[in-house]
Amino acid sequence: MIISVKNLVKRYGNLVALDHLSFDVEEGEILGLLGPNGSGKTTAINCILSLLKYDKGEIRIFGRPMRPDAYDIKRDIGVIMQNVAVFDELTVYENINYFCGLYIPEKEKRKRLVEEAIDFVGLNDFRRFYPKKLSGGLLRRLNIACGIAHKPKLILLDEPTVAVDPQSRNNILEGIQRLNREGATIVYTSHYMEEVEQICSRIIILDKGKVIANGTKEELKNMISLGEKITVETSAIHPEHLAALRRIPGADSVEYANGLLVVKSGKSKNNLENVLDFLKKQQIGYGRIYSELPTLNDVFLEITGKELRD
Amino acid sequence: MQVFKLCIKVLEKNKTAMLIYIFIFLVISVMISRLSVSKPQTGYADVKTDIAFLSEENTPLVNGLKQELSKSANFVTVADQTEALQDALYFRDVTYIVRIPKGFTERFLKGENVRIEKTTVPDSVYGAYLDMKINRYLTTAALYAKYGGGMPQKKLVSLLKSDLDQTASVTLKPEKVRSAETVESGGTGTTFTMYYFNYLAYVLPAVLIFGIGAIMQVFNNRDLSLRSFCSPITARNYNFQFLLANIVFCIVCWAILLIPCALLDPKHFFSRATSFLLLNSFAFLLSAGGLSYLIGNLVKNRSAISALSNVCSLGPSFIGGVFIPRLMLSDTVLKIASFTPTYWYVKANEQIEALGTFDFSNLASSYGCMAVEAGFAVAFLALGLTAGKKTRVAG
Ligand SMILES: Nc1ncnc2c1ncn2[C@@H]1O[C@H](COP(=O)(O)OP(=O)(O)OP(=O)(O)O)[C@@H](O)[C@H]1O
Ligand SMILES: [Mg+2]
């Protein structure tokens, strides 16, 4: 076990940010911590790293208790915080070199590692740039390079893709998968479910400082009753039509609002054909039609009764 | 030494601004001091002031003093009664009253601690000048008494007289002598070095607040510190490197600022008096460093820091006697100024300047001033540490 968190409680005054949080991180996995804003992801990461004092609980990393002065543990951890933290006074190269130097005192070895990190995030053309001159996406890449240059065994990333363009985002996500293939265990927090679905081998969903679901994305989706969701753009639906649609076997919920008809079916039911047949028979005109399988948002919605993102 | 190197890089990034401060300072201090070296003395010497000289004994030493003072003062006869004397002061018939108590000469020559009583009107420019004259006469006399091997009093006084005439002639005929060379080394008088050291009270805080402020900006950034706390560098090592960088910066600034003085006025710079000025400026350096640390911890943005570096260097310099002689400042202003290290720094400089000879009893009060400066340094550092802790915890 790489990380073990047991009964972690963290309060800010009256607010309970982490409420008896417990989970483990296994070697070699990419664990996604998914949760809406304010659910306690950053707080959890900071407690794990001993950057924050917590009220209760036990945290072990690499099997040893984590403490502010557990320098031998820290040596093998790489951290990428939610806020970009680089020195404006240093160039891209110097920044990476500085942070790498806190871990790797040997000059020669460090030089090689810094070069690799620059390659890794694709900042070769910008090595002499000062952070102020970098675009948001490039800045995020620099932020990541600073955290991983020393080749840590465990990497914690706290929303590394916030406010990043799709191109840089893909670069970052691919990079994380590459680090994982090279042997690093990864903890990745995000409130973007698509990202978590894309790269994480296991997902923990947090809400109000509690674990509300834990498993692979297939397991999570199996937890809920929802199957297919069909959406039809149409303007000619009457209440009697809705009643008829609700009689289709397996159609659990039929709603109509703002010119959109939404038909949700139960687990492993396929009703697209039935719905189309019905529309044709009733001679109801329609525009676009699409059918979706459940997302993690639906999982979240079903468990908590609210949307993951507002 | 990653952290140390980082501090140096941050300073390098800000060096242009700091060099501009230093350059402006050099130009101003050279200009002003060239203009004003020795001027005040000539001015006072030209105008004689009225004083009362009351002596309860008549000895060569006392007469010698009276003669010495006669160069800068007219003696007015006033009845030796408290009321008459007070009236004389009140109506400005005299501005200064000297009283030599009975047995003064004997006890003085034995090396005992005896005092001349003096009464003076407040804010008197001449008063300070006469203080200086009397002080110089007596310290030199004490020196002869101590090392003269018990020479007769008459001889002592004549030696003393020729000694003092040497310097006095300079003040009386300034046009014949190049200004920077008016006073013999180790002696008294306002020299370029003296002015230069006073002006350090302006430039040192300006540069230190700017530089240390820039470092603190970087190190008090919460996100950046979090990153360092995640790394395996120990807190002790981290703080040590940070502290070392700041100390090195202070000392380098100090050294850089002293070099021009040594080059421009080597004769005085390498004199004994200057070693005390150096000691005093070091005490002041400590307080300026402490102040910079405090400001660096309190202020969160760059432009506020450079504004404060101007305010905190110029303000105390104006009220503490750097740009305007302390004698011309009112008591209220000086009282306010005494809450700044600058006041004590300038005061110590003046005391060092006024001394004819350097022995411990004479230096005691300027050591006191230096201790106050060091006290300021400790207070600033303590406040800075508390403020720093608060920002780090609150953030
Ligand atoms: N320093 C603090 N003082 C008081 N409350 C805090 C502090 N930091 C966080 N909180 C509160 O704790 C809760 C959890 O915050 P946290 O930053 O861990 O959430 P998060 O999941 O990281 O959210 P986001 O997606 O916005 O980054 C929030 O309600 C937040 O308001
Ligand atoms: Mg967060």
XYZ file of C-alpha atoms and ligand atoms in Angstrom:
737
model
C 0.000 0.000 0.000
C 1.370 3.389 -0.963
C -0.982 5.640 0.983
C -3.353 4.717 3.742
C -5.753 7.308 5.147
C -7.835 6.305 8.157
C -10.653 8.289 9.742
C -9.237 11.642 8.773
C -11.108 14.570 10.315
C -10.297 18.184 9.517
C -12.334 21.125 10.762
C -12.102 24.788 9.848
C -13.920 26.305 12.809
C -17.440 24.938 12.568
C -17.025 23.636 9.051
C -16.113 19.982 8.799
C -13.983 19.835 5.652
C -13.041 16.155 6.015
C -15.454 13.876 7.823
C -13.867 10.568 8.830
C -12.290 10.152 5.432
C -10.704 6.740 4.816
C -9.149 5.328 1.671
C -6.066 3.533 0.396
C -3.883 4.007 -2.649
C -2.330 0.885 -4.155
C 1.004 0.754 -5.885
C 0.870 1.479 -9.618
C -2.635 2.846 -9.851
C -3.962 6.200 -10.981
C -6.464 7.088 -8.331
C -8.934 9.846 -9.166
C -10.373 11.946 -6.370
C -13.498 13.387 -7.901
C -15.693 15.890 -6.149
C -17.449 19.218 -6.634
C -15.914 22.516 -5.535
C -15.440 22.608 -1.785
C -15.798 18.856 -1.317
C -12.413 18.679 0.432
C -10.057 17.406 -2.258
C -7.353 19.999 -1.665
C -7.759 19.703 2.080
C -7.281 15.944 1.835
C -4.126 16.318 -0.286
C -2.692 18.915 2.091
C -3.350 16.703 5.106
C -1.737 13.730 3.393
C 1.350 15.856 2.774
C 1.395 17.138 6.376
C 1.010 20.686 5.129
C -2.094 21.029 7.269
C -2.691 19.959 10.837
C -5.731 17.721 11.151
C -7.969 16.994 14.086
C -8.095 13.239 13.967
C -7.002 10.298 11.909
C -3.942 8.448 10.743
C -1.955 8.819 7.540
C 0.744 6.406 6.405
C 2.803 6.694 3.250
C 4.996 3.847 2.013
C 3.909 2.086 5.191
C 5.396 4.720 7.489
C 3.559 7.410 9.444
C 3.619 10.748 7.610
C 4.774 13.734 9.633
C 6.029 17.254 8.795
C 9.594 16.098 9.443
C 9.349 12.761 7.602
C 11.963 13.929 5.119
C 12.802 10.422 3.869
C 9.170 9.968 2.812
C 9.009 13.402 1.197
C 12.049 12.539 -0.898
C 9.944 10.093 -2.958
C 6.870 12.265 -3.408
C 6.148 14.733 -6.193
C 3.508 17.378 -5.662
C 1.640 19.556 -8.117
C -0.608 21.993 -6.351
C -3.843 23.518 -7.525
C -2.274 26.988 -7.685
C 0.675 27.476 -9.991
C 3.738 27.903 -7.792
C 6.820 28.999 -9.724
C 9.294 31.840 -9.240
C 8.730 34.846 -11.486
C 12.397 35.717 -11.038
C 13.626 32.449 -12.521
C 13.426 31.136 -16.081
C 11.694 27.897 -17.022
C 14.979 26.013 -16.755
C 16.003 27.656 -13.488
C 12.635 26.980 -11.907
C 12.765 23.275 -12.648
C 16.402 23.176 -11.578
C 15.588 24.883 -8.273
C 12.817 22.501 -7.267
C 14.693 19.473 -8.501
C 17.679 20.697 -6.490
C 15.690 20.497 -3.271
C 15.583 16.733 -3.859
C 18.709 15.978 -5.875
C 21.899 17.619 -4.648
C 24.193 16.039 -7.273
C 24.700 18.511 -10.097
C 25.271 16.094 -12.970
C 22.333 13.884 -12.185
C 20.130 16.910 -11.672
C 21.089 18.374 -15.020
C 19.978 15.212 -16.757
C 16.717 15.070 -14.828
C 15.889 18.706 -15.571
C 16.468 18.119 -19.283
C 14.195 15.100 -19.166
C 11.493 17.066 -17.390
C 11.674 19.866 -19.958
C 11.324 17.303 -22.739
C 8.546 15.590 -20.909
C 6.269 18.637 -20.773
C 7.399 19.891 -24.185
C 8.879 23.197 -23.035
C 12.105 22.881 -24.988
C 11.495 26.044 -26.983
C 10.717 28.019 -23.857
C 13.542 27.081 -21.514
C 14.840 30.634 -21.242
C 11.399 32.189 -20.861
C 10.295 33.789 -17.626
C 6.946 32.516 -16.309
C 5.287 35.903 -16.952
C 5.832 35.329 -20.676
C 4.194 31.883 -20.770
C 0.571 31.236 -21.715
C -1.722 29.680 -19.110
C -1.333 26.203 -20.566
C 2.459 26.376 -20.786
C 2.601 27.730 -17.256
C 0.660 24.700 -16.020
C 3.103 22.446 -17.827
C 5.999 24.214 -16.120
C 4.195 23.795 -12.814
C 4.015 20.074 -13.460
C 7.640 19.796 -14.570
C 8.722 21.435 -11.292
C 6.873 18.771 -9.333
C 8.038 15.671 -11.183
C 11.600 16.354 -12.311
C 13.109 14.302 -9.481
C 11.239 11.157 -10.653
C 9.152 10.501 -7.541
C 7.522 7.155 -6.804
C 4.305 8.833 -5.741
C 2.819 11.873 -7.455
C -0.076 13.911 -6.123
C -1.735 16.280 -8.559
C -4.386 18.723 -7.407
C -6.470 19.879 -10.368
C -3.497 20.410 -12.661
C -5.682 21.251 -15.644
C -7.817 24.082 -14.279
C -8.175 26.812 -16.890
C -6.093 25.007 -19.487
C -6.803 24.864 -23.239
C -7.659 21.440 -24.739
C -4.255 21.054 -26.372
C -2.297 21.501 -23.161
C -4.855 19.457 -21.294
C -4.292 16.470 -23.540
C -0.558 16.922 -23.253
C -0.879 16.907 -19.475
C -3.213 13.915 -19.290
C -1.033 11.875 -21.613
C 1.984 12.847 -19.561
C 0.368 11.613 -16.391
C -0.397 8.269 -18.011
C 3.190 8.062 -19.219
C 4.514 8.719 -15.697
C 2.253 5.965 -14.469
C 3.527 3.533 -17.094
C 7.064 4.381 -15.985
C 6.140 3.188 -12.527
C 4.779 6.114 -10.559
C 1.676 5.791 -8.425
C -0.632 8.723 -9.004
C -3.332 10.513 -7.061
C -5.255 12.885 -9.265
C -7.956 15.266 -8.057
C -10.392 16.946 -10.356
C -13.936 18.063 -10.654
C -13.912 17.248 -14.383
C -15.445 13.805 -14.625
C -14.325 13.334 -18.242
C -10.664 13.616 -17.244
C -11.035 11.239 -14.378
C -12.897 8.761 -16.574
C -10.204 9.044 -19.208
C -7.102 8.355 -17.143
C -7.961 6.904 -13.746
C -7.861 3.225 -13.004
C -9.896 3.786 -9.858
C -12.134 6.618 -8.774
C -13.175 7.882 -5.380
C -16.052 10.308 -5.335
C -15.987 12.812 -2.493
C -18.790 14.961 -1.240
C -18.724 17.158 1.854
C -15.518 15.529 3.028
C -16.854 11.985 2.795
C -16.232 9.119 0.385
C -19.560 8.454 -1.301
C -18.367 5.983 -3.924
C -15.181 4.056 -4.619
C -14.362 1.771 -7.561
C -13.494 1.553 -11.259
C -15.657 3.652 -13.550
C -17.574 0.534 -14.650
C -18.214 -0.419 -11.052
C -19.424 3.061 -10.253
C -21.800 3.138 -13.199
C -23.149 -0.250 -12.229
C -23.960 1.120 -8.808
C -26.779 3.184 -10.211
C -30.083 2.187 -11.741
C -29.771 4.472 -14.740
C -29.084 2.990 -18.164
C -29.511 4.812 -21.424
C -30.646 8.427 -21.650
C -32.375 9.538 -24.879
C -32.822 13.202 -25.693
C -35.040 14.399 -28.581
C -35.413 17.945 -29.880
C -39.084 18.420 -30.655
C -41.767 21.024 -30.247
C -44.988 19.039 -30.570
C -45.344 16.920 -27.464
C -48.677 16.850 -25.617
C -49.336 15.443 -22.147
C -51.087 12.398 -23.637
C -47.939 11.630 -25.630
C -45.939 11.624 -22.421
C -48.363 9.239 -20.804
C -48.057 6.893 -23.781
C -44.237 7.074 -23.717
C -44.198 6.218 -20.034
C -45.925 2.966 -20.900
C -42.901 1.800 -22.922
C -41.384 -1.063 -20.918
C -38.171 0.003 -19.158
C -38.738 3.730 -19.610
C -38.320 4.846 -16.003
C -38.607 8.554 -16.497
C -40.047 10.674 -19.292
C -39.742 14.445 -19.067
C -40.482 17.270 -21.467
C -39.204 20.807 -21.041
C -37.889 23.638 -23.247
C -38.419 21.668 -26.426
C -36.383 18.713 -25.173
C -37.854 15.317 -24.550
C -35.753 13.195 -22.216
C -36.388 9.499 -21.818
C -34.331 7.631 -19.228
C -34.267 3.891 -19.158
C -33.281 1.460 -16.470
C -30.064 -0.512 -16.398
C -29.225 -2.455 -19.609
C -32.385 -1.413 -21.439
C -32.279 -0.055 -24.979
C -35.304 2.030 -25.894
C -34.042 4.214 -28.755
C -35.895 2.165 -31.374
C -39.143 2.152 -29.368
C -39.056 5.910 -28.915
C -38.417 6.522 -32.632
C -41.235 4.155 -33.595
C -43.596 6.025 -31.316
C -42.679 9.441 -32.743
C -43.162 8.197 -36.312
C -46.509 6.581 -35.525
C -47.823 9.761 -33.895
C -46.340 11.805 -36.768
C -44.430 14.049 -34.381
C -41.717 16.076 -36.097
C -38.281 16.090 -34.423
C -34.827 17.543 -34.839
C -31.704 16.031 -33.384
C -31.817 12.857 -31.406
C -29.073 11.559 -29.198
C -28.634 8.762 -26.771
C -26.044 8.697 -23.951
C -24.835 6.123 -21.520
C -24.600 7.233 -17.890
C -21.689 9.428 -16.849
C -20.025 9.879 -13.491
C -22.163 12.973 -13.175
C -25.210 10.733 -13.230
C -23.599 8.594 -10.585
C -23.020 11.651 -8.469
C -26.499 12.937 -9.193
C -28.130 9.711 -8.183
C -26.173 9.365 -4.945
C -26.325 12.980 -3.771
C -29.327 14.344 -5.614
C -27.294 17.212 -7.078
C -25.055 17.873 -10.063
C -21.293 17.408 -9.864
C -20.774 20.733 -11.538
C -23.019 23.727 -11.151
C 22.627 25.861 -1.287
C 19.624 26.084 -3.620
C 17.750 28.471 -1.346
C 20.753 30.741 -0.861
C 21.351 30.910 -4.599
C 17.707 31.673 -5.176
C 17.891 34.677 -2.839
C 20.922 35.938 -4.702
C 19.090 35.556 -8.017
C 16.137 37.526 -6.694
C 18.521 40.272 -5.608
C 20.236 40.237 -8.980
C 16.861 40.761 -10.618
C 16.418 43.877 -8.522
C 19.937 45.190 -8.715
C 19.273 47.999 -11.173
C 16.913 49.754 -8.813
C 19.317 49.349 -5.920
C 22.277 50.598 -7.915
C 20.268 53.657 -8.856
C 19.649 54.363 -5.166
C 23.340 54.032 -4.448
C 24.348 56.188 -7.375
C 21.960 58.985 -6.470
C 23.151 58.762 -2.914
C 26.787 59.070 -3.929
C 26.144 62.078 -6.122
C 24.103 63.838 -3.464
C 26.430 63.085 -0.594
C 29.532 64.121 -2.468
C 27.877 67.333 -3.611
C 26.431 68.319 -0.276
C 29.455 67.434 1.761
C 31.838 69.267 -0.563
C 29.640 72.309 -0.177
C 29.289 72.197 3.560
C 32.424 70.670 5.022
C 33.684 72.934 7.837
C 31.303 75.763 6.993
C 29.342 75.664 10.238
C 32.446 76.045 12.372
C 33.597 79.119 10.528
C 30.158 80.590 10.861
C 30.045 80.179 14.598
C 33.571 81.307 15.113
C 32.944 84.570 13.326
C 30.125 85.587 15.597
C 30.985 85.776 19.253
C 28.352 85.071 21.812
C 27.960 86.555 25.276
C 28.660 84.260 28.188
C 29.252 84.502 31.903
C 32.392 82.846 33.234
C 32.255 82.336 36.996
C 35.238 80.803 38.660
C 35.727 80.085 42.323
C 39.432 79.579 41.816
C 42.209 81.124 39.836
C 44.617 78.570 38.376
C 46.583 78.371 35.112
C 44.265 75.607 33.889
C 41.133 77.685 34.482
C 42.693 80.795 33.001
C 43.756 78.812 29.982
C 40.196 77.676 29.468
C 38.932 81.227 29.794
C 41.434 82.392 27.225
C 40.455 79.592 24.875
C 36.805 80.504 25.192
C 37.537 84.160 24.622
C 38.167 83.294 20.984
C 34.504 82.440 20.554
C 32.806 84.413 23.313
C 32.575 87.773 25.014
C 32.589 87.653 28.773
C 29.803 89.544 30.483
C 29.966 90.318 34.166
C 26.948 89.109 36.037
C 26.467 89.085 39.786
C 26.904 85.561 41.058
C 23.407 85.210 42.451
C 20.838 82.744 41.272
C 18.246 85.389 40.462
C 20.639 87.664 38.635
C 21.937 84.768 36.592
C 18.454 83.624 35.688
C 17.489 87.113 34.613
C 20.609 87.372 32.515
C 19.723 84.166 30.702
C 16.089 85.128 30.376
C 16.842 88.474 28.804
C 19.570 86.895 26.714
C 22.247 89.094 28.251
C 24.173 85.866 28.186
C 23.402 82.598 26.448
C 25.749 80.419 28.433
C 27.029 80.369 31.992
C 30.121 78.421 33.015
C 30.913 77.859 36.670
C 34.165 76.366 37.866
C 33.729 74.978 41.402
C 36.387 75.365 44.076
C 39.063 72.683 43.981
C 38.261 71.834 40.382
C 41.818 72.081 39.060
C 43.348 69.964 41.743
C 40.813 67.188 41.464
C 40.782 67.327 37.691
C 44.536 66.936 37.412
C 44.383 63.990 39.784
C 42.147 62.368 37.238
C 39.042 62.491 39.412
C 35.669 62.840 37.832
C 34.772 66.497 38.296
C 32.345 68.543 36.291
C 32.097 72.102 35.180
C 28.624 73.410 35.838
C 26.935 75.045 32.920
C 23.604 76.679 32.334
C 22.393 77.544 28.905
C 19.349 78.827 27.056
C 17.473 76.138 25.168
C 18.084 75.554 21.457
C 21.320 77.465 21.479
C 23.520 76.782 18.512
C 26.416 78.488 20.288
C 25.845 76.439 23.385
C 26.701 73.273 21.516
C 29.722 74.926 20.016
C 30.989 76.034 23.400
C 30.300 72.578 24.803
C 32.532 71.235 22.107
C 35.270 73.730 22.855
C 35.237 73.052 26.583
C 35.124 69.364 25.990
C 38.059 69.507 23.661
C 40.084 71.660 26.053
C 39.440 69.377 28.981
C 39.935 66.073 27.245
C 43.251 67.227 25.875
C 44.246 68.550 29.308
C 43.281 65.254 30.893
C 45.491 63.484 28.423
C 48.506 65.626 29.345
C 47.775 65.219 33.016
C 47.613 61.493 32.662
C 50.609 60.890 30.424
C 52.636 64.049 31.041
C 54.477 62.549 33.993
C 53.333 65.178 36.453
C 54.594 68.193 34.507
C 53.953 71.577 36.107
C 50.557 73.060 35.429
C 51.963 76.088 33.609
C 53.805 73.903 31.129
C 50.775 71.741 30.641
C 48.629 74.741 29.840
C 51.114 76.184 27.362
C 51.407 72.855 25.556
C 47.674 72.642 25.534
C 47.380 76.120 24.138
C 49.701 75.513 21.222
C 47.884 72.296 20.482
C 44.519 73.913 20.351
C 45.804 76.902 18.395
C 46.726 74.586 15.573
C 43.193 73.522 14.994
C 41.744 76.877 15.875
C 43.787 78.660 13.257
C 42.201 76.422 10.699
C 38.705 77.410 11.625
C 39.616 81.055 11.579
C 41.179 80.994 8.147
C 39.288 78.363 6.240
C 39.996 79.897 2.848
C 43.669 78.987 3.116
C 43.085 75.319 3.623
C 41.428 72.751 1.487
C 38.194 71.869 3.111
C 38.666 68.167 3.465
C 41.951 68.636 5.259
C 40.872 71.048 7.933
C 41.329 68.834 10.906
C 44.084 66.502 11.859
C 43.265 62.852 11.694
C 41.595 61.400 14.741
C 40.652 64.881 15.753
C 37.469 66.825 15.683
C 35.752 68.783 13.002
C 33.253 68.038 10.321
C 34.956 66.098 7.582
C 33.750 64.545 4.382
C 33.864 61.169 6.094
C 31.649 62.507 8.828
C 29.049 63.785 6.384
C 29.263 60.614 4.409
C 28.559 58.472 7.435
C 25.608 60.628 8.376
C 24.144 60.233 4.905
C 24.469 56.483 5.174
C 21.440 56.793 7.439
C 19.497 57.605 4.312
C 20.857 55.158 1.798
C 21.276 52.043 3.939
C 17.594 51.633 4.864
C 16.554 52.540 1.309
C 18.618 49.803 -0.289
C 18.081 47.181 2.411
C 14.309 47.597 2.529
C 14.205 47.298 -1.220
C 16.415 44.214 -1.441
C 15.228 42.303 1.604
C 11.669 43.285 0.728
C 12.106 41.640 -2.667
C 13.410 38.431 -1.082
C 10.611 38.359 1.472
C 8.014 38.808 -1.246
C 9.216 35.606 -2.809
C 9.587 33.665 0.417
C 6.279 34.679 1.921
C 4.418 33.504 -1.161
C 2.233 30.771 0.281
C 2.063 28.531 -2.756
C 5.813 28.595 -3.191
C 6.479 27.864 0.468
C 4.075 24.928 0.345
C 6.150 23.481 -2.436
C 9.300 23.829 -0.364
C 7.601 22.274 2.666
C 6.763 19.234 0.532
C 10.414 18.710 -0.309
C 12.960 16.857 1.810
C 14.915 19.996 2.701
C 14.840 20.405 6.484
C 13.231 23.478 7.953
C 16.468 24.336 9.734
C 18.573 24.137 6.576
C 15.998 26.190 4.666
C 15.884 28.947 7.281
C 19.642 28.944 7.652
C 20.230 29.503 3.939
C 17.593 32.202 3.852
C 19.110 34.000 6.826
C 22.621 33.657 5.469
C 21.601 35.234 2.166
C 20.074 38.214 3.940
C 23.101 38.712 6.158
C 25.473 38.485 3.218
C 23.348 41.000 1.367
C 23.453 43.470 4.283
C 27.200 43.173 4.681
C 27.877 43.485 0.972
C 25.720 46.626 0.787
C 27.543 48.064 3.756
C 30.937 47.311 2.230
C 29.954 48.693 -1.174
C 28.806 51.908 0.441
C 31.991 52.307 2.448
C 34.375 51.919 -0.472
C 33.624 55.309 -2.086
C 34.244 57.004 1.232
C 37.597 55.268 1.612
C 38.528 56.321 -1.915
C 37.353 59.915 -1.688
C 38.638 60.728 1.776
C 41.298 58.143 2.630
C 43.026 60.360 5.136
C 40.080 60.457 7.480
C 38.655 57.121 6.573
C 41.649 55.274 7.931
C 41.817 57.275 11.126
C 40.987 56.125 14.599
C 37.823 58.222 14.764
C 36.440 56.449 11.725
C 36.762 53.071 13.354
C 34.139 54.246 15.823
C 32.017 55.619 13.000
C 32.294 52.198 11.391
C 31.191 50.497 14.568
C 28.248 52.873 14.814
C 27.282 52.339 11.180
C 27.377 48.607 11.794
C 24.941 48.989 14.670
C 22.778 51.044 12.350
C 23.094 48.397 9.643
C 21.603 45.892 12.083
C 18.621 48.097 12.799
C 18.078 48.824 9.096
C 18.253 45.092 8.358
C 15.718 44.397 11.100
C 13.395 47.101 9.799
C 13.626 45.667 6.287
C 12.711 42.231 7.591
C 9.701 43.650 9.430
C 8.495 45.582 6.393
C 9.083 42.567 4.164
C 6.807 40.552 6.417
C 4.080 43.166 6.695
C 3.813 44.414 3.150
C 2.430 42.221 0.428
C 3.171 44.054 -2.779
C 6.127 45.365 -4.674
C 5.132 48.973 -5.240
C 4.208 49.406 -1.584
C 7.664 48.163 -0.681
C 9.476 50.628 -2.877
C 7.258 53.430 -1.582
C 8.004 52.407 1.992
C 11.677 52.152 1.285
C 11.570 55.833 0.318
C 9.444 56.893 3.274
C 11.434 54.949 5.835
C 14.771 56.213 4.607
C 13.929 59.846 3.859
C 11.547 60.533 6.754
C 13.818 59.692 9.677
C 16.735 61.308 7.848
C 14.911 64.642 7.795
C 13.802 64.589 11.407
C 16.804 62.736 12.779
C 19.455 65.226 11.767
C 20.906 63.771 8.596
C 19.882 66.463 6.136
C 19.190 69.205 8.635
C 21.559 69.570 11.612
C 19.955 68.427 14.825
C 20.655 71.782 16.418
C 18.147 73.402 14.082
C 15.375 70.956 14.843
C 12.822 71.619 17.550
C 12.598 69.502 20.679
C 9.289 68.029 19.584
C 10.693 66.900 16.279
C 13.712 65.410 17.990
C 11.500 63.646 20.499
C 9.592 62.031 17.648
C 12.847 61.262 15.875
C 14.170 59.487 18.951
C 11.723 56.678 18.125
C 13.794 55.940 15.049
C 17.282 54.390 14.987
C 18.411 57.206 12.689
C 18.270 59.699 15.559
C 20.559 57.589 17.698
C 22.888 56.885 14.822
C 23.353 60.566 14.024
C 23.659 61.400 17.691
C 26.431 58.855 18.137
C 28.180 60.154 15.026
C 28.089 63.666 16.438
C 29.415 62.526 19.763
C 32.237 60.668 18.103
C 32.978 63.738 16.049
C 32.981 66.037 19.077
C 35.481 63.983 20.991
C 39.014 65.219 21.098
C 40.455 62.007 22.373
C 39.087 58.571 22.659
C 39.010 56.946 25.972
C 36.286 54.858 27.367
C 34.650 57.436 29.578
C 34.192 59.745 26.611
C 32.809 57.057 24.399
C 30.359 55.708 26.924
C 27.418 57.745 25.680
C 28.002 56.945 22.020
C 28.182 53.268 22.953
C 24.840 53.868 24.601
C 23.429 55.158 21.310
C 24.795 52.145 19.464
C 23.171 49.874 22.016
C 19.853 51.633 21.360
C 20.321 51.012 17.620
C 21.009 47.338 18.274
C 17.933 47.305 20.513
C 15.859 48.592 17.610
C 17.273 45.782 15.477
C 16.178 43.157 17.994
C 12.714 44.706 18.347
C 12.203 44.903 14.561
C 13.305 41.302 14.113
C 10.999 40.063 16.854
C 8.037 41.952 15.372
C 8.952 40.704 11.916
C 9.038 37.105 13.102
C 5.597 37.436 14.714
C 4.125 39.127 11.662
C 5.692 36.513 9.405
C 4.298 33.656 11.422
C 0.865 35.254 11.302
C 0.869 35.585 7.496
C 2.056 32.042 7.049
C -0.556 30.585 9.401
C -3.406 32.768 8.142
C -2.613 32.082 4.512
N -8.187 27.900 5.076
C -9.486 27.626 5.147
N -10.234 28.183 6.110
C -11.554 27.897 6.217
N -12.191 27.083 5.392
C -11.502 26.485 4.408
C -10.123 26.731 4.235
N -9.697 26.012 3.182
C -10.759 25.346 2.722
N -11.856 25.621 3.449
C -13.174 25.055 3.260
O -13.066 23.649 3.316
C -13.890 23.048 2.336
C -13.061 22.150 1.451
O -12.202 22.946 0.668
P -11.178 22.356 -0.379
O -10.345 23.486 -0.868
O -10.481 21.197 0.209
O -12.139 21.889 -1.528
P -11.771 21.342 -2.978
O -12.483 20.064 -3.115
O -10.336 21.347 -3.182
O -12.485 22.420 -3.902
P -12.020 22.991 -5.322
O -12.527 22.059 -6.341
O -12.729 24.299 -5.378
O -10.545 23.128 -5.294
C -14.552 24.179 1.578
O -15.861 24.339 2.084
C -13.728 25.377 1.890
O -14.533 26.521 1.926
Mg -9.070 22.225 -4.450
